[in-house]
PDB file of C-alpha atoms in Angstrom:
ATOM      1  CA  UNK Y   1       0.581 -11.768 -16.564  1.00  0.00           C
ATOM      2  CA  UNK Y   2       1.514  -9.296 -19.445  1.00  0.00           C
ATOM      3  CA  UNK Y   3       2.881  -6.467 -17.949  1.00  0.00           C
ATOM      4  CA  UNK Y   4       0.899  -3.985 -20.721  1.00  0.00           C
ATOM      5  CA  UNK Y   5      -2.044  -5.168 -18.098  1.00  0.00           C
ATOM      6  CA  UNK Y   6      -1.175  -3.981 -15.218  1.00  0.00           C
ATOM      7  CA  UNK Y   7      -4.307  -1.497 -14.351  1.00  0.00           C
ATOM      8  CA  UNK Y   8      -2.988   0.703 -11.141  1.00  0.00           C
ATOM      9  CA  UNK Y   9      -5.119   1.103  -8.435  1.00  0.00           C
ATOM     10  CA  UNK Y  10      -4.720   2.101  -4.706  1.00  0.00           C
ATOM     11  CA  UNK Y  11      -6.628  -0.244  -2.345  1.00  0.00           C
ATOM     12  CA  UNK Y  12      -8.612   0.147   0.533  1.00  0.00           C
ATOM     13  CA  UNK Y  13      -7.732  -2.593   3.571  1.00  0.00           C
ATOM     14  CA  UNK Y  14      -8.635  -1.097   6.773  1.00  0.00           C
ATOM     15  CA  UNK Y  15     -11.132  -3.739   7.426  1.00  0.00           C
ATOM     16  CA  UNK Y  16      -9.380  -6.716   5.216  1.00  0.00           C
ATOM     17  CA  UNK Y  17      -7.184  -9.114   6.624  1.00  0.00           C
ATOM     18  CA  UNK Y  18      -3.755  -9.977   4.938  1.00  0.00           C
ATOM     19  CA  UNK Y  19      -1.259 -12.781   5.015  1.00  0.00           C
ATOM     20  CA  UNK Y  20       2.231 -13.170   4.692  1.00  0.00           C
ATOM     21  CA  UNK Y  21       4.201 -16.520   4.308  1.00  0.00           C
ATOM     22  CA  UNK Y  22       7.695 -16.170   5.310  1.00  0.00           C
ATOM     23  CA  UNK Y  23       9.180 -13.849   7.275  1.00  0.00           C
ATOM     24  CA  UNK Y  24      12.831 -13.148   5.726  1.00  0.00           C
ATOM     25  CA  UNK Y  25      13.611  -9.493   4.196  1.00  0.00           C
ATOM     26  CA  UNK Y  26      11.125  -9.808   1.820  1.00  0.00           C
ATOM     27  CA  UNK Y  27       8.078 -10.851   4.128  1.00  0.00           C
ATOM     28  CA  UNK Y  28       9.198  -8.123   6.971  1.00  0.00           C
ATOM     29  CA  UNK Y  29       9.059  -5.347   4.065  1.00  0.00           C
ATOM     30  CA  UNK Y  30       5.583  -6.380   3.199  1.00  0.00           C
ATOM     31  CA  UNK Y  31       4.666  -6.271   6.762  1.00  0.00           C
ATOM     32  CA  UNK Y  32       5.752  -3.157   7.795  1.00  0.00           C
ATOM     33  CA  UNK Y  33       3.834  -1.665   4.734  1.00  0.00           C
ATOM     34  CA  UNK Y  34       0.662  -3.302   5.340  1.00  0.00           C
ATOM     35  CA  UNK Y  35       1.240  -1.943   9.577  1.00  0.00           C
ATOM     36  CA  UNK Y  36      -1.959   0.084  10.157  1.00  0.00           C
ATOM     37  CA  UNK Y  37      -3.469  -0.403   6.740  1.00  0.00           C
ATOM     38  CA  UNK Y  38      -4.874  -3.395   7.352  1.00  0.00           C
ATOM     39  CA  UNK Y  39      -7.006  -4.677  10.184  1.00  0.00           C
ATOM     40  CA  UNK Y  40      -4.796  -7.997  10.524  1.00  0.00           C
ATOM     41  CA  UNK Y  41      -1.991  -9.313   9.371  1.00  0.00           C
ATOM     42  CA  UNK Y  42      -1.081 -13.283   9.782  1.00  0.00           C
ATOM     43  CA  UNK Y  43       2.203 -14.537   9.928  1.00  0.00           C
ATOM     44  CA  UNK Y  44       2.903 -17.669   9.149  1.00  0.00           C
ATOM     45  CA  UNK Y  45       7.286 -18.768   8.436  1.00  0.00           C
ATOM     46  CA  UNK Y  46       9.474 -21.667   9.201  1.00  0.00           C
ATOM     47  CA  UNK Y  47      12.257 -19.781  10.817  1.00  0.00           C
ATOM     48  CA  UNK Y  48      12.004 -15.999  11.897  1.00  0.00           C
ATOM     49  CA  UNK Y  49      15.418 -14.403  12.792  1.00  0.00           C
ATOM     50  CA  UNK Y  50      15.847 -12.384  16.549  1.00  0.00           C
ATOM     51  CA  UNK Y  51      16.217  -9.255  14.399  1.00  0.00           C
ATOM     52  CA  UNK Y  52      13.221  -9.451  12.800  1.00  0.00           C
ATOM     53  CA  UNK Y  53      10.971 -10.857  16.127  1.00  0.00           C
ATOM     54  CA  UNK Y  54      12.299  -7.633  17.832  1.00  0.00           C
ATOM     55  CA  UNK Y  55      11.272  -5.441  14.982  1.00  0.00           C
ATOM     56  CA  UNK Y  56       7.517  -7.701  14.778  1.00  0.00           C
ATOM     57  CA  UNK Y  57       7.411  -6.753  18.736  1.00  0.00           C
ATOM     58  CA  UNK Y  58       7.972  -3.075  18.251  1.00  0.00           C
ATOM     59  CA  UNK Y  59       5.729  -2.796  15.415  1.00  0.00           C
ATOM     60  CA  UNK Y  60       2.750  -4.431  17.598  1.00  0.00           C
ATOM     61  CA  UNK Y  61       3.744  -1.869  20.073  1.00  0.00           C
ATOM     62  CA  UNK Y  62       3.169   1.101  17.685  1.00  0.00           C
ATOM     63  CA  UNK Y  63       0.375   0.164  15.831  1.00  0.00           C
ATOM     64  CA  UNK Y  64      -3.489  -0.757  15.793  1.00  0.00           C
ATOM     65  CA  UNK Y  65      -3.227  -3.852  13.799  1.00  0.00           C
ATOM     66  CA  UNK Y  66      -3.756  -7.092  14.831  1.00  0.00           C
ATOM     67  CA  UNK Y  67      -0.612  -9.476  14.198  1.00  0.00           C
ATOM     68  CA  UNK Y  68      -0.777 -12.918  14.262  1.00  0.00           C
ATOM     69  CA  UNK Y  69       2.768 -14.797  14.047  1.00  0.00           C
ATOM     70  CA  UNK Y  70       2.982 -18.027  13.689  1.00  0.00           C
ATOM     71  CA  UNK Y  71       6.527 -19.628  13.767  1.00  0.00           C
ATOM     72  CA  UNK Y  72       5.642 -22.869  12.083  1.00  0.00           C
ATOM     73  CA  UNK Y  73       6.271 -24.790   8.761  1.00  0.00           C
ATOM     74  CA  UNK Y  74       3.322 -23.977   6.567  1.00  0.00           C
ATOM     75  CA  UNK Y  75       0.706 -26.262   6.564  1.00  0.00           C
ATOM     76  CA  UNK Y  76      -2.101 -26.322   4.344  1.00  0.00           C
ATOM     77  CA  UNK Y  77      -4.525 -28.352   6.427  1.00  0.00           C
ATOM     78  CA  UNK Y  78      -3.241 -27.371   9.712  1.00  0.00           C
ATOM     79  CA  UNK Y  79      -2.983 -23.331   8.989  1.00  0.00           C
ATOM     80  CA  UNK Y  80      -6.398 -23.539   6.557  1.00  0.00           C
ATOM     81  CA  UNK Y  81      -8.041 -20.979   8.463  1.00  0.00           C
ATOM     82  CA  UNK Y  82      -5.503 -17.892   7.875  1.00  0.00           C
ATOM     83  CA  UNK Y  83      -5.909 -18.997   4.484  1.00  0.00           C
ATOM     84  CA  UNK Y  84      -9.524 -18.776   4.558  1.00  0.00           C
ATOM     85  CA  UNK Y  85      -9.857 -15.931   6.392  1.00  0.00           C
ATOM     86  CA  UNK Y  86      -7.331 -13.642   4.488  1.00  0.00           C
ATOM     87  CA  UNK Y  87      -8.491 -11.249   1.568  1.00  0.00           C
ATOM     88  CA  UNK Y  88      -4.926 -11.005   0.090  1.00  0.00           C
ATOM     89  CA  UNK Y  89      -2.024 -13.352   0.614  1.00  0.00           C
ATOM     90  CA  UNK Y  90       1.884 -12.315  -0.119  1.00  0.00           C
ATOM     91  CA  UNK Y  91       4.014 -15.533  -0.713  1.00  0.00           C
ATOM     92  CA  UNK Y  92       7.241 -14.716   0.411  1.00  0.00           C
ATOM     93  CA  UNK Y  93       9.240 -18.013   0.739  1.00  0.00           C
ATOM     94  CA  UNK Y  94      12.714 -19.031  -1.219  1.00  0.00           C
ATOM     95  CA  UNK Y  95      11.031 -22.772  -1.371  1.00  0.00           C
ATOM     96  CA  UNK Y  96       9.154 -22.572  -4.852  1.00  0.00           C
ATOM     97  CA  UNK Y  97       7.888 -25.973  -4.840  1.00  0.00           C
ATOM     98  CA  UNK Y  98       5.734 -24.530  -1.700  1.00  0.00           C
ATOM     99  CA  UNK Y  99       5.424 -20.860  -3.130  1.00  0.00           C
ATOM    100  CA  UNK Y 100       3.548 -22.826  -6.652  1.00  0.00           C
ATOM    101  CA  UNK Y 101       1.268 -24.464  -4.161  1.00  0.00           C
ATOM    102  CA  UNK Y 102       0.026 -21.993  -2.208  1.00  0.00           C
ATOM    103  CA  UNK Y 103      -0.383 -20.476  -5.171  1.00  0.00           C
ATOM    104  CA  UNK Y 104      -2.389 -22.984  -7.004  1.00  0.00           C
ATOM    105  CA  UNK Y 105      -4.756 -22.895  -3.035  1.00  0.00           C
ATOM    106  CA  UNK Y 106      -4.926 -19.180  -3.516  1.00  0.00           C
ATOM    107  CA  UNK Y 107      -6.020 -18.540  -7.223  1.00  0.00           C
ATOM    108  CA  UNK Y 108      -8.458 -21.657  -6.789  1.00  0.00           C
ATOM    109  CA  UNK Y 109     -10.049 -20.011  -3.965  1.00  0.00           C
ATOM    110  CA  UNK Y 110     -10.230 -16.463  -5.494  1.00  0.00           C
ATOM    111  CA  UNK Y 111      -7.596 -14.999  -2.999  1.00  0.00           C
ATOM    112  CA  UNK Y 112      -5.465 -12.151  -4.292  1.00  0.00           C
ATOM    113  CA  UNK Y 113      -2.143 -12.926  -4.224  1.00  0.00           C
ATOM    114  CA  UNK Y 114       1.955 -11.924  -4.749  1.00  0.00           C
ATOM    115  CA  UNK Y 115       4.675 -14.331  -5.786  1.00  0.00           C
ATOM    116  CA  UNK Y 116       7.195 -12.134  -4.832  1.00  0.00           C
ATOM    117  CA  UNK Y 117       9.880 -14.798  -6.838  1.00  0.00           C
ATOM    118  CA  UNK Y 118       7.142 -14.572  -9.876  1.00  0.00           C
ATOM    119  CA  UNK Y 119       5.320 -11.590 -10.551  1.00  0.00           C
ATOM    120  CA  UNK Y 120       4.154 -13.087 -13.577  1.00  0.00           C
ATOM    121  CA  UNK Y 121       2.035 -15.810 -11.617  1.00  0.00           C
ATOM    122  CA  UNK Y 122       0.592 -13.061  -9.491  1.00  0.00           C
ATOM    123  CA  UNK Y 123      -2.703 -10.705  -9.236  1.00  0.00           C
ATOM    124  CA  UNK Y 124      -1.009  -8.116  -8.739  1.00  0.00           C
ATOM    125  CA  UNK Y 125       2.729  -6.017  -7.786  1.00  0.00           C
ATOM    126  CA  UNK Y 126       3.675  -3.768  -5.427  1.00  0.00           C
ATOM    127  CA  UNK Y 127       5.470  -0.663  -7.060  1.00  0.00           C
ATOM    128  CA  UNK Y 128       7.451   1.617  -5.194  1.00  0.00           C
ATOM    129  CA  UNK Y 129       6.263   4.800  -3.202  1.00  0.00           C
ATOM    130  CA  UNK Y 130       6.846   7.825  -1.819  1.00  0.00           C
ATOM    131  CA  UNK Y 131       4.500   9.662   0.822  1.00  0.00           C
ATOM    132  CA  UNK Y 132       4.548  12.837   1.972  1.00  0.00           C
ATOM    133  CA  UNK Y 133       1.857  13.912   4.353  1.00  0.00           C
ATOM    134  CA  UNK Y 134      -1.777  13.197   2.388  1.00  0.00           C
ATOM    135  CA  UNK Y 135       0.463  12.968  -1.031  1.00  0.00           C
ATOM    136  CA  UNK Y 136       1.257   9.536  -2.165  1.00  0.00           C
ATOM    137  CA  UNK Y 137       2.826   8.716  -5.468  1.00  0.00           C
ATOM    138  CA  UNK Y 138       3.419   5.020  -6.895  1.00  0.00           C
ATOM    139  CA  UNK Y 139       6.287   4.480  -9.273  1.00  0.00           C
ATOM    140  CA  UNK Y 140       6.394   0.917 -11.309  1.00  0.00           C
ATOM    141  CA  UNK Y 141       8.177  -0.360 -14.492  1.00  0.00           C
ATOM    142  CA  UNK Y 142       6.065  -3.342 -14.695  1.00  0.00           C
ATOM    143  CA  UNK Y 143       8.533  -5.247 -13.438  1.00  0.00           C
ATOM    144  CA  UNK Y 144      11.148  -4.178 -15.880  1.00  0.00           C
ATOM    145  CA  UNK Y 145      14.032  -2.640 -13.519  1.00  0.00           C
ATOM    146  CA  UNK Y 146      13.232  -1.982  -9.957  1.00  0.00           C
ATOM    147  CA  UNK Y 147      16.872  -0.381  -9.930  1.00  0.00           C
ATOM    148  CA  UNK Y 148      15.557   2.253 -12.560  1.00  0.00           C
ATOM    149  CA  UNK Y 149      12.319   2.771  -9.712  1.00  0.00           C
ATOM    150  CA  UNK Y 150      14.472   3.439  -6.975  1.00  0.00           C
ATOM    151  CA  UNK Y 151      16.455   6.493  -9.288  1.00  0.00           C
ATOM    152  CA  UNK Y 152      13.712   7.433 -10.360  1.00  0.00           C
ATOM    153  CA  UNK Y 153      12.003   7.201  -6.573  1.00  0.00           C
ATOM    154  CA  UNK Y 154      15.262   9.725  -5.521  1.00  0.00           C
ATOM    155  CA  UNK Y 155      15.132  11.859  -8.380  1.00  0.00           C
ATOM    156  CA  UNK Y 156      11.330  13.140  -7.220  1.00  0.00           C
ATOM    157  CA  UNK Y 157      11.814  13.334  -4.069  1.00  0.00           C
ATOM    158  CA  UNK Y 158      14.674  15.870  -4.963  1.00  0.00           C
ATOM    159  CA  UNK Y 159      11.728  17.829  -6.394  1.00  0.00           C
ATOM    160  CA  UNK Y 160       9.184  17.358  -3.595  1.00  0.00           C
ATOM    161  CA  UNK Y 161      11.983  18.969  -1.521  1.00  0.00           C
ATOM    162  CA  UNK Y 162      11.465  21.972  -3.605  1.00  0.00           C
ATOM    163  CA  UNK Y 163       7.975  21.910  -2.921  1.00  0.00           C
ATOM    164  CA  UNK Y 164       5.384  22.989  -0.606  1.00  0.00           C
ATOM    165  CA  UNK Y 165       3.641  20.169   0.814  1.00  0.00           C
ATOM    166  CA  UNK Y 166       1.520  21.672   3.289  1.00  0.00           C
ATOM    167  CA  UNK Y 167      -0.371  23.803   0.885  1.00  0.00           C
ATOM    168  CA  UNK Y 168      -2.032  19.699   0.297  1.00  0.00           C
ATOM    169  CA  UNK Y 169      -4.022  20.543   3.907  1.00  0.00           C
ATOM    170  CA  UNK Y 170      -4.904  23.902   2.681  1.00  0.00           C
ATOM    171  CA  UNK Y 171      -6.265  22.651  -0.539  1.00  0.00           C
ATOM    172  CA  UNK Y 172      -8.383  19.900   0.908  1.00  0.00           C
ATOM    173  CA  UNK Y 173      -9.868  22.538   3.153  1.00  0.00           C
ATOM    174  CA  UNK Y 174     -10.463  24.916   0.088  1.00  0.00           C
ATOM    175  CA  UNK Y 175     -11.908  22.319  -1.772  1.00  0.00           C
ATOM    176  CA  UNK Y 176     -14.502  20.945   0.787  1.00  0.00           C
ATOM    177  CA  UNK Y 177     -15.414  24.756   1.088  1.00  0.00           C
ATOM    178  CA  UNK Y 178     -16.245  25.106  -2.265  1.00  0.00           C
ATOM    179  CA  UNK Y 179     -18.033  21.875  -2.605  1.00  0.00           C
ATOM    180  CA  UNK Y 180     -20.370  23.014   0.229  1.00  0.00           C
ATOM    181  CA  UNK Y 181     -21.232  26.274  -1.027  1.00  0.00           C
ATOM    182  CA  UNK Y 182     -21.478  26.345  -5.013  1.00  0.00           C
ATOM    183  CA  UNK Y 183     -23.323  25.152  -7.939  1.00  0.00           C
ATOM    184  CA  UNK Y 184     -22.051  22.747 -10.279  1.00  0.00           C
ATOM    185  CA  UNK Y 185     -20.559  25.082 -12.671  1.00  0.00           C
ATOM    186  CA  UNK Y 186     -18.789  27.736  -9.897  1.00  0.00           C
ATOM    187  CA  UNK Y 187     -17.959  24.202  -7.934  1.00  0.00           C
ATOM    188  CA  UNK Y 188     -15.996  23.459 -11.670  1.00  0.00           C
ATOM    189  CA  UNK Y 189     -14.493  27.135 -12.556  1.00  0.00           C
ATOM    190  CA  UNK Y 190     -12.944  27.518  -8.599  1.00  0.00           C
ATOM    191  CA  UNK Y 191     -11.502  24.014  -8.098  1.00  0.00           C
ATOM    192  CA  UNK Y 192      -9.612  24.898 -11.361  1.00  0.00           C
ATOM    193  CA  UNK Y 193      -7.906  27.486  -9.765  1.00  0.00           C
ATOM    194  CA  UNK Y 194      -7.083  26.213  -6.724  1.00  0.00           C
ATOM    195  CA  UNK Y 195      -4.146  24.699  -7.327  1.00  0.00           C
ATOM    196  CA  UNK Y 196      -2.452  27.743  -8.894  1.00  0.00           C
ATOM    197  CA  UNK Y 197      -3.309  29.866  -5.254  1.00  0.00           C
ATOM    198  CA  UNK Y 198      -1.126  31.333  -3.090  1.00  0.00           C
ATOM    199  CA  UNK Y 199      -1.129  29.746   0.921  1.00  0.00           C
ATOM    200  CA  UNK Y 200      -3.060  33.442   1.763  1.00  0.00           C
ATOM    201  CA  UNK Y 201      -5.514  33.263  -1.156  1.00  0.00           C
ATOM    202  CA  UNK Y 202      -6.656  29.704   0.184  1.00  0.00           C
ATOM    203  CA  UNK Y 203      -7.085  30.762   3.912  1.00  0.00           C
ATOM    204  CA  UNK Y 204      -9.105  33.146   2.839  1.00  0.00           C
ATOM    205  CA  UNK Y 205     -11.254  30.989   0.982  1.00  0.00           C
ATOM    206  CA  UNK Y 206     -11.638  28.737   3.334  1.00  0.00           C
ATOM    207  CA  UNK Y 207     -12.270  31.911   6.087  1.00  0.00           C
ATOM    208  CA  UNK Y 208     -14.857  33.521   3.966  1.00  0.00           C
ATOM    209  CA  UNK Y 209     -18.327  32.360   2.673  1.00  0.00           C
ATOM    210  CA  UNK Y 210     -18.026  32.245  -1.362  1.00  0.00           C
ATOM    211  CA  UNK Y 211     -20.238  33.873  -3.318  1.00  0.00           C
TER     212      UNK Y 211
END
């Protein structure tokens, strides 16, 4: 893939179904981001560490998702449906005689999928991000320098510090108000200026009827 193609995109999985092959530091990462943004996640690795089974157990504790592990070799024939049943599939083995094939199953079955040795050979990468409450920011270089993401990841959340995120609650508030209540052109003129309010000039929007 040419990284100039990368289109960015945030993706909606609450009701997809995701799986992860291999469960080393790689495969735990992806699974605690996909935790509660997906409906299931399957598991399927060779050898899974203590460390990690205690921090898969907590994680079922804590959240809604359904996850499936399965301590087990992979087997295409034998594991065929968590392959067929999974919307997006993150290869995250060190064998890449086995990572090529499961990518060869996935792209000739239409299933999204991560290399995580090859970004190149895969639909898509995961950049780096930061949330804050409803604010969520991606940062990628394409593959480029992940060190360069995580400065750059520091160096803005040194200015989210300086920032105030819970005016985000207000604004959705505002905004919802306004779309309610107002033509098309008001609607246009007021969401403009939202962003440059004060706290107290948004409660009182969203206490008032607007006119």
């Amino acid at each position: 893939m040419d990284k100039k193609n990368y289109y960015p995109v945030m993706l909606n999985l609450t009701t997809k179904s995701a799986l992860i092959i291999g469960l080393g530091a790689v495969g735990l990462r992806k699974l605690k981001g996909l935790v509660d943004k997906t409906a299931n996640i399957y598991v399927i690795s060779k050898e899974i560490k203590l460390e990690t089974k205690e921090q898969v157990n907590r994680l079922k504790t804590q959240s809604d998702t359904n996850i499936m592990i399965i301590e087990e070799a992979l087997d295409l024939n034998k594991h065929y449906e968590y392959l067929e049943n999974s919307d997006i599939i993150f290869i995250c083995t060190d064998n890449i005689l086995l990572n090529q094939e499961i990518e060869t199953y996935a792209k000739s079955n239409k299933i999204w999928h991560l290399r995580c040795d090859d970004a190149k050979h895969s639909d898509f990468i995961n950049p780096i991000t930061i949330q804050k409450q409803e604010l969520l920011l991606a940062i990628s270089t394409s593959g480029a320098s992940p060190i360069y993401c995580q400065y750059l990841k520091s160096e803005i959340e040194k200015v989210l510090e300086t920032l105030d995120i819970d005016k985000l609650k207000l604004l959705d508030l505002a905004r919802k108000k306004i779309k309610s209540q107002n033509d098309y052109e008001t609607k246009a003129k007021l969401l403009e200026k939202l962003v440059h309010m004060s706290k107290e000039e948004l409660e009182d929007i969203i206490g008032e009827e607007i006119l």
